[in-house]
Amino acid sequence: KLVEYESVIVCGDLNTRIGPLTQKMNCNDYTYSNIRDNAVNSNGKELFAICQSTNSVVLNHLSYDGRTLGGNLSYRKGKTWVSEIDVGIAKGQALRYVSSFNIDQSISSSDHAALTIELKLKPNDTESLIIRSSLLGSNATITDYQKPVKSLPHSEVDCERFCKYLETVDPPTMWDLHADVDNTICNVNNEIFKTANEFRKPIGNTDTL
């Protein structure tokens, strides 16, 4: 995929120890510091060659454009952290979207630390993201952007009348396997908010229930 696409981000357990090889990557616009794992294995050498040939960079311990990304030993034996084999890679313009990257050792249920990454997209990138995420399969696809549902303090609503009304309304059903779940949820939320507004208490009578 690094060869096929112009902008790619890959993160995970690559079983790669690249260590000081990051210092040799061919770009003067970024640097690496505070490297915790100074060992290099065969996977690390291969990853280094791939990055060099695809205009990709390792995210662990990377400093660029005024930002410094994190990194740490990510694999442990027993209670001792021994190597950094969980790695992030960004190719081409994808790097500009990475606002933070880190290795979190606070996870106690695994022999691997948690790899975390935060991406910040510009509004005009959303449509492109939806299209590209669809390539990952329906479970990972962003279907649409929904504005946050408006809120209404419960203390302003006549809850008794509101609940009695809801008892008379049939709940939504979705027998159609191809129904738009997100749209249905949005419609239900909007209808509940609209109904709650209709049963608002008179001004001055907003005691907390």
mmCIF file with all atom_site columns, C-alpha atoms in Angstrom:
data_model
loop_
_atom_site.group_PDB
_atom_site.id
_atom_site.type_symbol
_atom_site.label_atom_id
_atom_site.label_alt_id
_atom_site.label_comp_id
_atom_site.label_asym_id
_atom_site.label_entity_id
_atom_site.label_seq_id
_atom_site.pdbx_PDB_ins_code
_atom_site.Cartn_x
_atom_site.Cartn_y
_atom_site.Cartn_z
_atom_site.occupancy
_atom_site.B_iso_or_equiv
_atom_site.pdbx_formal_charge
_atom_site.auth_seq_id
_atom_site.auth_comp_id
_atom_site.auth_asym_id
_atom_site.auth_atom_id
_atom_site.pdbx_PDB_model_num
ATOM 1   C CA . LYS A 1 1   ? 0.000   0.000  0.000  1.00 0.00 ? 1   LYS A CA 1
ATOM 2   C CA . LEU A 1 2   ? 2.908   2.354  0.578  1.00 0.00 ? 2   LEU A CA 1
ATOM 3   C CA . VAL A 1 3   ? 3.740   2.014  -3.105 1.00 0.00 ? 3   VAL A CA 1
ATOM 4   C CA . GLU A 1 4   ? 0.157   2.102  -4.389 1.00 0.00 ? 4   GLU A CA 1
ATOM 5   C CA . TYR A 1 5   ? -1.099  5.276  -2.671 1.00 0.00 ? 5   TYR A CA 1
ATOM 6   C CA . GLU A 1 6   ? 0.376   8.768  -2.477 1.00 0.00 ? 6   GLU A CA 1
ATOM 7   C CA . SER A 1 7   ? -0.642  9.425  1.145  1.00 0.00 ? 7   SER A CA 1
ATOM 8   C CA . VAL A 1 8   ? -0.729  6.571  3.651  1.00 0.00 ? 8   VAL A CA 1
ATOM 9   C CA . ILE A 1 9   ? -0.454  6.141  7.429  1.00 0.00 ? 9   ILE A CA 1
ATOM 10  C CA . VAL A 1 10  ? 0.414   2.712  8.829  1.00 0.00 ? 10  VAL A CA 1
ATOM 11  C CA . CYS A 1 11  ? 0.514   1.990  12.568 1.00 0.00 ? 11  CYS A CA 1
ATOM 12  C CA . GLY A 1 12  ? 0.839   -1.178 14.588 1.00 0.00 ? 12  GLY A CA 1
ATOM 13  C CA . ASP A 1 13  ? 2.984   -4.084 15.708 1.00 0.00 ? 13  ASP A CA 1
ATOM 14  C CA . LEU A 1 14  ? 5.440   -4.379 12.814 1.00 0.00 ? 14  LEU A CA 1
ATOM 15  C CA . ASN A 1 15  ? 7.935   -6.432 14.847 1.00 0.00 ? 15  ASN A CA 1
ATOM 16  C CA . THR A 1 16  ? 10.425  -3.844 13.689 1.00 0.00 ? 16  THR A CA 1
ATOM 17  C CA . ARG A 1 17  ? 13.399  -2.473 15.580 1.00 0.00 ? 17  ARG A CA 1
ATOM 18  C CA . ILE A 1 18  ? 14.663  0.402  13.463 1.00 0.00 ? 18  ILE A CA 1
ATOM 19  C CA . GLY A 1 19  ? 16.405  2.359  16.231 1.00 0.00 ? 19  GLY A CA 1
ATOM 20  C CA . PRO A 1 20  ? 19.215  4.673  15.052 1.00 0.00 ? 20  PRO A CA 1
ATOM 21  C CA . LEU A 1 21  ? 18.502  4.017  11.358 1.00 0.00 ? 21  LEU A CA 1
ATOM 22  C CA . THR A 1 22  ? 15.910  6.813  11.555 1.00 0.00 ? 22  THR A CA 1
ATOM 23  C CA . GLN A 1 23  ? 18.787  9.263  11.860 1.00 0.00 ? 23  GLN A CA 1
ATOM 24  C CA . LYS A 1 24  ? 19.835  8.352  8.311  1.00 0.00 ? 24  LYS A CA 1
ATOM 25  C CA . MET A 1 25  ? 16.519  9.056  6.589  1.00 0.00 ? 25  MET A CA 1
ATOM 26  C CA . ASN A 1 26  ? 16.932  11.296 3.577  1.00 0.00 ? 26  ASN A CA 1
ATOM 27  C CA . CYS A 1 27  ? 15.210  14.525 4.564  1.00 0.00 ? 27  CYS A CA 1
ATOM 28  C CA . ASN A 1 28  ? 16.539  17.666 6.207  1.00 0.00 ? 28  ASN A CA 1
ATOM 29  C CA . ASP A 1 29  ? 13.086  18.855 7.304  1.00 0.00 ? 29  ASP A CA 1
ATOM 30  C CA . TYR A 1 30  ? 12.815  16.554 10.315 1.00 0.00 ? 30  TYR A CA 1
ATOM 31  C CA . THR A 1 31  ? 14.936  15.009 13.043 1.00 0.00 ? 31  THR A CA 1
ATOM 32  C CA . TYR A 1 32  ? 14.719  12.171 15.574 1.00 0.00 ? 32  TYR A CA 1
ATOM 33  C CA . SER A 1 33  ? 15.585  12.353 19.251 1.00 0.00 ? 33  SER A CA 1
ATOM 34  C CA . ASN A 1 34  ? 15.185  10.498 22.545 1.00 0.00 ? 34  ASN A CA 1
ATOM 35  C CA . ILE A 1 35  ? 15.310  7.099  20.828 1.00 0.00 ? 35  ILE A CA 1
ATOM 36  C CA . ARG A 1 36  ? 14.851  4.424  23.502 1.00 0.00 ? 36  ARG A CA 1
ATOM 37  C CA . ASP A 1 37  ? 15.619  1.281  21.502 1.00 0.00 ? 37  ASP A CA 1
ATOM 38  C CA . ASN A 1 38  ? 19.053  1.377  19.862 1.00 0.00 ? 38  ASN A CA 1
ATOM 39  C CA . ALA A 1 39  ? 18.884  -2.127 18.382 1.00 0.00 ? 39  ALA A CA 1
ATOM 40  C CA . VAL A 1 40  ? 18.201  -2.866 14.699 1.00 0.00 ? 40  VAL A CA 1
ATOM 41  C CA . ASN A 1 41  ? 16.755  -6.152 13.412 1.00 0.00 ? 41  ASN A CA 1
ATOM 42  C CA . SER A 1 42  ? 16.220  -7.467 9.877  1.00 0.00 ? 42  SER A CA 1
ATOM 43  C CA . ASN A 1 43  ? 12.674  -6.088 9.782  1.00 0.00 ? 43  ASN A CA 1
ATOM 44  C CA . GLY A 1 44  ? 14.046  -2.710 10.795 1.00 0.00 ? 44  GLY A CA 1
ATOM 45  C CA . LYS A 1 45  ? 16.507  -2.718 7.906  1.00 0.00 ? 45  LYS A CA 1
ATOM 46  C CA . GLU A 1 46  ? 13.728  -3.675 5.504  1.00 0.00 ? 46  GLU A CA 1
ATOM 47  C CA . LEU A 1 47  ? 11.445  -0.955 6.838  1.00 0.00 ? 47  LEU A CA 1
ATOM 48  C CA . PHE A 1 48  ? 14.217  1.605  6.478  1.00 0.00 ? 48  PHE A CA 1
ATOM 49  C CA . ALA A 1 49  ? 14.699  0.609  2.812  1.00 0.00 ? 49  ALA A CA 1
ATOM 50  C CA . ILE A 1 50  ? 10.934  0.819  2.173  1.00 0.00 ? 50  ILE A CA 1
ATOM 51  C CA . CYS A 1 51  ? 10.732  4.282  3.717  1.00 0.00 ? 51  CYS A CA 1
ATOM 52  C CA . GLN A 1 52  ? 13.659  5.487  1.636  1.00 0.00 ? 52  GLN A CA 1
ATOM 53  C CA . SER A 1 53  ? 12.104  4.225  -1.598 1.00 0.00 ? 53  SER A CA 1
ATOM 54  C CA . THR A 1 54  ? 8.542   5.447  -0.949 1.00 0.00 ? 54  THR A CA 1
ATOM 55  C CA . ASN A 1 55  ? 9.114   8.908  0.555  1.00 0.00 ? 55  ASN A CA 1
ATOM 56  C CA . SER A 1 56  ? 7.832   7.662  3.926  1.00 0.00 ? 56  SER A CA 1
ATOM 57  C CA . VAL A 1 57  ? 8.953   8.499  7.453  1.00 0.00 ? 57  VAL A CA 1
ATOM 58  C CA . VAL A 1 58  ? 8.811   6.727  10.806 1.00 0.00 ? 58  VAL A CA 1
ATOM 59  C CA . LEU A 1 59  ? 6.610   8.646  13.268 1.00 0.00 ? 59  LEU A CA 1
ATOM 60  C CA . ASN A 1 60  ? 8.204   7.393  16.497 1.00 0.00 ? 60  ASN A CA 1
ATOM 61  C CA . HIS A 1 61  ? 10.349  10.174 18.072 1.00 0.00 ? 61  HIS A CA 1
ATOM 62  C CA . LEU A 1 62  ? 9.944   12.423 15.002 1.00 0.00 ? 62  LEU A CA 1
ATOM 63  C CA . SER A 1 63  ? 10.327  16.210 15.204 1.00 0.00 ? 63  SER A CA 1
ATOM 64  C CA . TYR A 1 64  ? 9.070   18.305 12.283 1.00 0.00 ? 64  TYR A CA 1
ATOM 65  C CA . ASP A 1 65  ? 7.344   21.587 11.551 1.00 0.00 ? 65  ASP A CA 1
ATOM 66  C CA . GLY A 1 66  ? 7.565   22.669 15.185 1.00 0.00 ? 66  GLY A CA 1
ATOM 67  C CA . ARG A 1 67  ? 5.994   19.441 16.452 1.00 0.00 ? 67  ARG A CA 1
ATOM 68  C CA . THR A 1 68  ? 7.611   16.590 18.366 1.00 0.00 ? 68  THR A CA 1
ATOM 69  C CA . LEU A 1 69  ? 5.964   13.178 18.315 1.00 0.00 ? 69  LEU A CA 1
ATOM 70  C CA . GLY A 1 70  ? 6.342   10.634 21.071 1.00 0.00 ? 70  GLY A CA 1
ATOM 71  C CA . GLY A 1 71  ? 7.695   7.124  21.268 1.00 0.00 ? 71  GLY A CA 1
ATOM 72  C CA . ASN A 1 72  ? 8.780   4.600  23.854 1.00 0.00 ? 72  ASN A CA 1
ATOM 73  C CA . LEU A 1 73  ? 9.624   0.954  24.424 1.00 0.00 ? 73  LEU A CA 1
ATOM 74  C CA . SER A 1 74  ? 6.469   -0.880 23.413 1.00 0.00 ? 74  SER A CA 1
ATOM 75  C CA . TYR A 1 75  ? 7.064   -4.580 24.106 1.00 0.00 ? 75  TYR A CA 1
ATOM 76  C CA . ARG A 1 76  ? 7.770   -6.132 27.468 1.00 0.00 ? 76  ARG A CA 1
ATOM 77  C CA . LYS A 1 77  ? 8.827   -9.444 28.891 1.00 0.00 ? 77  LYS A CA 1
ATOM 78  C CA . GLY A 1 78  ? 7.240   -9.856 32.280 1.00 0.00 ? 78  GLY A CA 1
ATOM 79  C CA . LYS A 1 79  ? 7.412   -6.429 33.870 1.00 0.00 ? 79  LYS A CA 1
ATOM 80  C CA . THR A 1 80  ? 10.407  -5.179 31.881 1.00 0.00 ? 80  THR A CA 1
ATOM 81  C CA . TRP A 1 81  ? 10.014  -3.105 28.725 1.00 0.00 ? 81  TRP A CA 1
ATOM 82  C CA . VAL A 1 82  ? 12.636  -4.381 26.286 1.00 0.00 ? 82  VAL A CA 1
ATOM 83  C CA . SER A 1 83  ? 12.041  -3.038 22.749 1.00 0.00 ? 83  SER A CA 1
ATOM 84  C CA . GLU A 1 84  ? 10.134  -0.628 20.528 1.00 0.00 ? 84  GLU A CA 1
ATOM 85  C CA . ILE A 1 85  ? 8.545   -2.786 17.840 1.00 0.00 ? 85  ILE A CA 1
ATOM 86  C CA . ASP A 1 86  ? 5.235   -0.911 17.530 1.00 0.00 ? 86  ASP A CA 1
ATOM 87  C CA . VAL A 1 87  ? 5.779   1.698  14.858 1.00 0.00 ? 87  VAL A CA 1
ATOM 88  C CA . GLY A 1 88  ? 3.933   4.378  12.920 1.00 0.00 ? 88  GLY A CA 1
ATOM 89  C CA . ILE A 1 89  ? 4.735   5.319  9.318  1.00 0.00 ? 89  ILE A CA 1
ATOM 90  C CA . ALA A 1 90  ? 3.468   8.213  7.203  1.00 0.00 ? 90  ALA A CA 1
ATOM 91  C CA . LYS A 1 91  ? 3.935   8.655  3.490  1.00 0.00 ? 91  LYS A CA 1
ATOM 92  C CA . GLY A 1 92  ? 3.849   11.873 1.489  1.00 0.00 ? 92  GLY A CA 1
ATOM 93  C CA . GLN A 1 93  ? 1.264   14.483 2.462  1.00 0.00 ? 93  GLN A CA 1
ATOM 94  C CA . ALA A 1 94  ? -0.222  12.216 5.143  1.00 0.00 ? 94  ALA A CA 1
ATOM 95  C CA . LEU A 1 95  ? 2.395   13.464 7.601  1.00 0.00 ? 95  LEU A CA 1
ATOM 96  C CA . ARG A 1 96  ? 0.840   16.927 7.763  1.00 0.00 ? 96  ARG A CA 1
ATOM 97  C CA . TYR A 1 97  ? -2.338  15.444 9.301  1.00 0.00 ? 97  TYR A CA 1
ATOM 98  C CA . VAL A 1 98  ? -0.507  13.867 12.245 1.00 0.00 ? 98  VAL A CA 1
ATOM 99  C CA . SER A 1 99  ? -0.860  16.139 15.263 1.00 0.00 ? 99  SER A CA 1
ATOM 100 C CA . SER A 1 100 ? 0.218   13.665 17.947 1.00 0.00 ? 100 SER A CA 1
ATOM 101 C CA . PHE A 1 101 ? 1.684   10.188 18.246 1.00 0.00 ? 101 PHE A CA 1
ATOM 102 C CA . ASN A 1 102 ? 2.673   8.266  21.345 1.00 0.00 ? 102 ASN A CA 1
ATOM 103 C CA . ILE A 1 103 ? 3.371   4.903  22.970 1.00 0.00 ? 103 ILE A CA 1
ATOM 104 C CA . ASP A 1 104 ? 1.346   4.512  26.188 1.00 0.00 ? 104 ASP A CA 1
ATOM 105 C CA . GLN A 1 105 ? 2.831   2.010  28.645 1.00 0.00 ? 105 GLN A CA 1
ATOM 106 C CA . SER A 1 106 ? -0.036  2.361  31.140 1.00 0.00 ? 106 SER A CA 1
ATOM 107 C CA . ILE A 1 107 ? -1.918  -0.571 29.567 1.00 0.00 ? 107 ILE A CA 1
ATOM 108 C CA . SER A 1 108 ? -1.467  -3.524 31.925 1.00 0.00 ? 108 SER A CA 1
ATOM 109 C CA . SER A 1 109 ? -3.492  -6.222 30.141 1.00 0.00 ? 109 SER A CA 1
ATOM 110 C CA . SER A 1 110 ? -1.060  -6.819 27.263 1.00 0.00 ? 110 SER A CA 1
ATOM 111 C CA . ASP A 1 111 ? 2.631   -7.349 26.641 1.00 0.00 ? 111 ASP A CA 1
ATOM 112 C CA . HIS A 1 112 ? 2.425   -4.463 24.155 1.00 0.00 ? 112 HIS A CA 1
ATOM 113 C CA . ALA A 1 113 ? 1.947   -0.816 25.017 1.00 0.00 ? 113 ALA A CA 1
ATOM 114 C CA . ALA A 1 114 ? -0.871  1.103  23.343 1.00 0.00 ? 114 ALA A CA 1
ATOM 115 C CA . LEU A 1 115 ? 0.032   3.037  20.213 1.00 0.00 ? 115 LEU A CA 1
ATOM 116 C CA . THR A 1 116 ? -2.004  6.231  19.937 1.00 0.00 ? 116 THR A CA 1
ATOM 117 C CA . ILE A 1 117 ? -2.239  8.685  17.058 1.00 0.00 ? 117 ILE A CA 1
ATOM 118 C CA . GLU A 1 118 ? -4.299  11.841 16.549 1.00 0.00 ? 118 GLU A CA 1
ATOM 119 C CA . LEU A 1 119 ? -5.111  13.231 13.105 1.00 0.00 ? 119 LEU A CA 1
ATOM 120 C CA . LYS A 1 120 ? -6.404  16.712 12.381 1.00 0.00 ? 120 LYS A CA 1
ATOM 121 C CA . LEU A 1 121 ? -8.152  17.221 9.063  1.00 0.00 ? 121 LEU A CA 1
ATOM 122 C CA . LYS A 1 122 ? -9.182  20.405 7.366  1.00 0.00 ? 122 LYS A CA 1
ATOM 123 C CA . PRO A 1 123 ? -12.930 20.709 6.542  1.00 0.00 ? 123 PRO A CA 1
ATOM 124 C CA . ASN A 1 124 ? -12.313 20.301 2.812  1.00 0.00 ? 124 ASN A CA 1
ATOM 125 C CA . ASP A 1 125 ? -10.541 16.998 3.480  1.00 0.00 ? 125 ASP A CA 1
ATOM 126 C CA . THR A 1 126 ? -13.677 15.347 4.925  1.00 0.00 ? 126 THR A CA 1
ATOM 127 C CA . GLU A 1 127 ? -15.175 14.274 1.593  1.00 0.00 ? 127 GLU A CA 1
ATOM 128 C CA . SER A 1 128 ? -11.884 12.742 0.532  1.00 0.00 ? 128 SER A CA 1
ATOM 129 C CA . LEU A 1 129 ? -11.636 10.902 3.860  1.00 0.00 ? 129 LEU A CA 1
ATOM 130 C CA . ILE A 1 130 ? -15.132 9.423  3.416  1.00 0.00 ? 130 ILE A CA 1
ATOM 131 C CA . ILE A 1 131 ? -14.234 8.119  -0.027 1.00 0.00 ? 131 ILE A CA 1
ATOM 132 C CA . ARG A 1 132 ? -10.923 6.629  1.066  1.00 0.00 ? 132 ARG A CA 1
ATOM 133 C CA . SER A 1 133 ? -12.318 5.105  4.259  1.00 0.00 ? 133 SER A CA 1
ATOM 134 C CA . SER A 1 134 ? -14.927 3.250  2.197  1.00 0.00 ? 134 SER A CA 1
ATOM 135 C CA . LEU A 1 135 ? -12.059 1.186  0.803  1.00 0.00 ? 135 LEU A CA 1
ATOM 136 C CA . LEU A 1 136 ? -11.585 -0.276 4.286  1.00 0.00 ? 136 LEU A CA 1
ATOM 137 C CA . GLY A 1 137 ? -15.037 -1.906 4.329  1.00 0.00 ? 137 GLY A CA 1
ATOM 138 C CA . SER A 1 138 ? -18.455 -0.907 5.600  1.00 0.00 ? 138 SER A CA 1
ATOM 139 C CA . ASN A 1 139 ? -17.558 -1.266 9.295  1.00 0.00 ? 139 ASN A CA 1
ATOM 140 C CA . ALA A 1 140 ? -14.844 1.394  8.982  1.00 0.00 ? 140 ALA A CA 1
ATOM 141 C CA . THR A 1 141 ? -16.663 3.765  6.647  1.00 0.00 ? 141 THR A CA 1
ATOM 142 C CA . ILE A 1 142 ? -17.611 7.286  7.677  1.00 0.00 ? 142 ILE A CA 1
ATOM 143 C CA . THR A 1 143 ? -21.077 7.648  6.195  1.00 0.00 ? 143 THR A CA 1
ATOM 144 C CA . ASP A 1 144 ? -21.720 11.286 6.912  1.00 0.00 ? 144 ASP A CA 1
ATOM 145 C CA . TYR A 1 145 ? -21.055 14.155 9.265  1.00 0.00 ? 145 TYR A CA 1
ATOM 146 C CA . GLN A 1 146 ? -23.850 14.765 11.758 1.00 0.00 ? 146 GLN A CA 1
ATOM 147 C CA . LYS A 1 147 ? -24.091 18.014 13.689 1.00 0.00 ? 147 LYS A CA 1
ATOM 148 C CA . PRO A 1 148 ? -24.275 17.536 17.474 1.00 0.00 ? 148 PRO A CA 1
ATOM 149 C CA . VAL A 1 149 ? -27.819 17.061 18.766 1.00 0.00 ? 149 VAL A CA 1
ATOM 150 C CA . LYS A 1 150 ? -29.193 20.141 20.503 1.00 0.00 ? 150 LYS A CA 1
ATOM 151 C CA . SER A 1 151 ? -29.541 19.845 24.254 1.00 0.00 ? 151 SER A CA 1
ATOM 152 C CA . LEU A 1 152 ? -32.443 20.792 26.513 1.00 0.00 ? 152 LEU A CA 1
ATOM 153 C CA . PRO A 1 153 ? -32.123 20.755 30.330 1.00 0.00 ? 153 PRO A CA 1
ATOM 154 C CA . HIS A 1 154 ? -34.516 18.200 31.800 1.00 0.00 ? 154 HIS A CA 1
ATOM 155 C CA . SER A 1 155 ? -35.468 20.750 34.470 1.00 0.00 ? 155 SER A CA 1
ATOM 156 C CA . GLU A 1 156 ? -37.180 22.783 31.746 1.00 0.00 ? 156 GLU A CA 1
ATOM 157 C CA . VAL A 1 157 ? -39.362 19.889 30.583 1.00 0.00 ? 157 VAL A CA 1
ATOM 158 C CA . ASP A 1 158 ? -42.645 18.675 32.077 1.00 0.00 ? 158 ASP A CA 1
ATOM 159 C CA . CYS A 1 159 ? -41.337 15.133 32.362 1.00 0.00 ? 159 CYS A CA 1
ATOM 160 C CA . GLU A 1 160 ? -44.645 13.592 33.430 1.00 0.00 ? 160 GLU A CA 1
ATOM 161 C CA . ARG A 1 161 ? -46.522 14.831 30.349 1.00 0.00 ? 161 ARG A CA 1
ATOM 162 C CA . PHE A 1 162 ? -43.525 14.104 28.120 1.00 0.00 ? 162 PHE A CA 1
ATOM 163 C CA . CYS A 1 163 ? -43.241 10.482 29.291 1.00 0.00 ? 163 CYS A CA 1
ATOM 164 C CA . LYS A 1 164 ? -46.986 9.884  29.003 1.00 0.00 ? 164 LYS A CA 1
ATOM 165 C CA . TYR A 1 165 ? -46.838 11.108 25.414 1.00 0.00 ? 165 TYR A CA 1
ATOM 166 C CA . LEU A 1 166 ? -43.903 8.840  24.583 1.00 0.00 ? 166 LEU A CA 1
ATOM 167 C CA . GLU A 1 167 ? -45.944 5.855  25.826 1.00 0.00 ? 167 GLU A CA 1
ATOM 168 C CA . THR A 1 168 ? -48.389 6.487  22.984 1.00 0.00 ? 168 THR A CA 1
ATOM 169 C CA . VAL A 1 169 ? -45.709 6.516  20.279 1.00 0.00 ? 169 VAL A CA 1
ATOM 170 C CA . ASP A 1 170 ? -44.532 3.335  18.569 1.00 0.00 ? 170 ASP A CA 1
ATOM 171 C CA . PRO A 1 171 ? -40.760 2.922  18.716 1.00 0.00 ? 171 PRO A CA 1
ATOM 172 C CA . PRO A 1 172 ? -38.888 2.983  15.387 1.00 0.00 ? 172 PRO A CA 1
ATOM 173 C CA . THR A 1 173 ? -38.324 -0.359 13.693 1.00 0.00 ? 173 THR A CA 1
ATOM 174 C CA . MET A 1 174 ? -35.651 -1.305 11.197 1.00 0.00 ? 174 MET A CA 1
ATOM 175 C CA . TRP A 1 175 ? -36.624 -4.488 9.427  1.00 0.00 ? 175 TRP A CA 1
ATOM 176 C CA . ASP A 1 176 ? -34.813 -3.388 6.287  1.00 0.00 ? 176 ASP A CA 1
ATOM 177 C CA . LEU A 1 177 ? -31.248 -4.740 6.449  1.00 0.00 ? 177 LEU A CA 1
ATOM 178 C CA . HIS A 1 178 ? -30.124 -1.942 4.110  1.00 0.00 ? 178 HIS A CA 1
ATOM 179 C CA . ALA A 1 179 ? -31.668 0.863  6.169  1.00 0.00 ? 179 ALA A CA 1
ATOM 180 C CA . ASP A 1 180 ? -29.515 3.878  6.996  1.00 0.00 ? 180 ASP A CA 1
ATOM 181 C CA . VAL A 1 181 ? -28.892 3.415  10.724 1.00 0.00 ? 181 VAL A CA 1
ATOM 182 C CA . ASP A 1 182 ? -27.154 6.775  11.224 1.00 0.00 ? 182 ASP A CA 1
ATOM 183 C CA . ASN A 1 183 ? -29.985 8.648  9.536  1.00 0.00 ? 183 ASN A CA 1
ATOM 184 C CA . THR A 1 184 ? -32.610 6.814  11.599 1.00 0.00 ? 184 THR A CA 1
ATOM 185 C CA . ILE A 1 185 ? -30.803 7.647  14.847 1.00 0.00 ? 185 ILE A CA 1
ATOM 186 C CA . CYS A 1 186 ? -30.527 11.289 13.810 1.00 0.00 ? 186 CYS A CA 1
ATOM 187 C CA . ASN A 1 187 ? -34.259 11.442 12.991 1.00 0.00 ? 187 ASN A CA 1
ATOM 188 C CA . VAL A 1 188 ? -35.203 9.867  16.335 1.00 0.00 ? 188 VAL A CA 1
ATOM 189 C CA . ASN A 1 189 ? -33.009 12.329 18.246 1.00 0.00 ? 189 ASN A CA 1
ATOM 190 C CA . ASN A 1 190 ? -34.493 15.268 16.381 1.00 0.00 ? 190 ASN A CA 1
ATOM 191 C CA . GLU A 1 191 ? -38.042 14.045 17.038 1.00 0.00 ? 191 GLU A CA 1
ATOM 192 C CA . ILE A 1 192 ? -37.365 13.589 20.769 1.00 0.00 ? 192 ILE A CA 1
ATOM 193 C CA . PHE A 1 193 ? -35.896 17.079 20.994 1.00 0.00 ? 193 PHE A CA 1
ATOM 194 C CA . LYS A 1 194 ? -38.855 18.546 19.102 1.00 0.00 ? 194 LYS A CA 1
ATOM 195 C CA . THR A 1 195 ? -41.341 16.751 21.373 1.00 0.00 ? 195 THR A CA 1
ATOM 196 C CA . ALA A 1 196 ? -39.510 17.798 24.546 1.00 0.00 ? 196 ALA A CA 1
ATOM 197 C CA . ASN A 1 197 ? -39.722 21.405 23.374 1.00 0.00 ? 197 ASN A CA 1
ATOM 198 C CA . GLU A 1 198 ? -43.500 21.047 23.057 1.00 0.00 ? 198 GLU A CA 1
ATOM 199 C CA . PHE A 1 199 ? -43.710 20.008 26.717 1.00 0.00 ? 199 PHE A CA 1
ATOM 200 C CA . ARG A 1 200 ? -41.496 22.718 28.159 1.00 0.00 ? 200 ARG A CA 1
ATOM 201 C CA . LYS A 1 201 ? -42.559 24.167 31.490 1.00 0.00 ? 201 LYS A CA 1
ATOM 202 C CA . PRO A 1 202 ? -43.829 27.732 31.604 1.00 0.00 ? 202 PRO A CA 1
ATOM 203 C CA . ILE A 1 203 ? -41.114 30.332 32.141 1.00 0.00 ? 203 ILE A CA 1
ATOM 204 C CA . GLY A 1 204 ? -40.286 30.653 35.845 1.00 0.00 ? 204 GLY A CA 1
ATOM 205 C CA . ASN A 1 205 ? -41.163 27.048 36.654 1.00 0.00 ? 205 ASN A CA 1
ATOM 206 C CA . THR A 1 206 ? -37.883 25.203 36.052 1.00 0.00 ? 206 THR A CA 1
ATOM 207 C CA . ASP A 1 207 ? -37.300 23.390 39.333 1.00 0.00 ? 207 ASP A CA 1
ATOM 208 C CA . THR A 1 208 ? -34.801 20.560 39.037 1.00 0.00 ? 208 THR A CA 1
ATOM 209 C CA . LEU A 1 209 ? -36.580 17.207 38.901 1.00 0.00 ? 209 LEU A CA 1
#
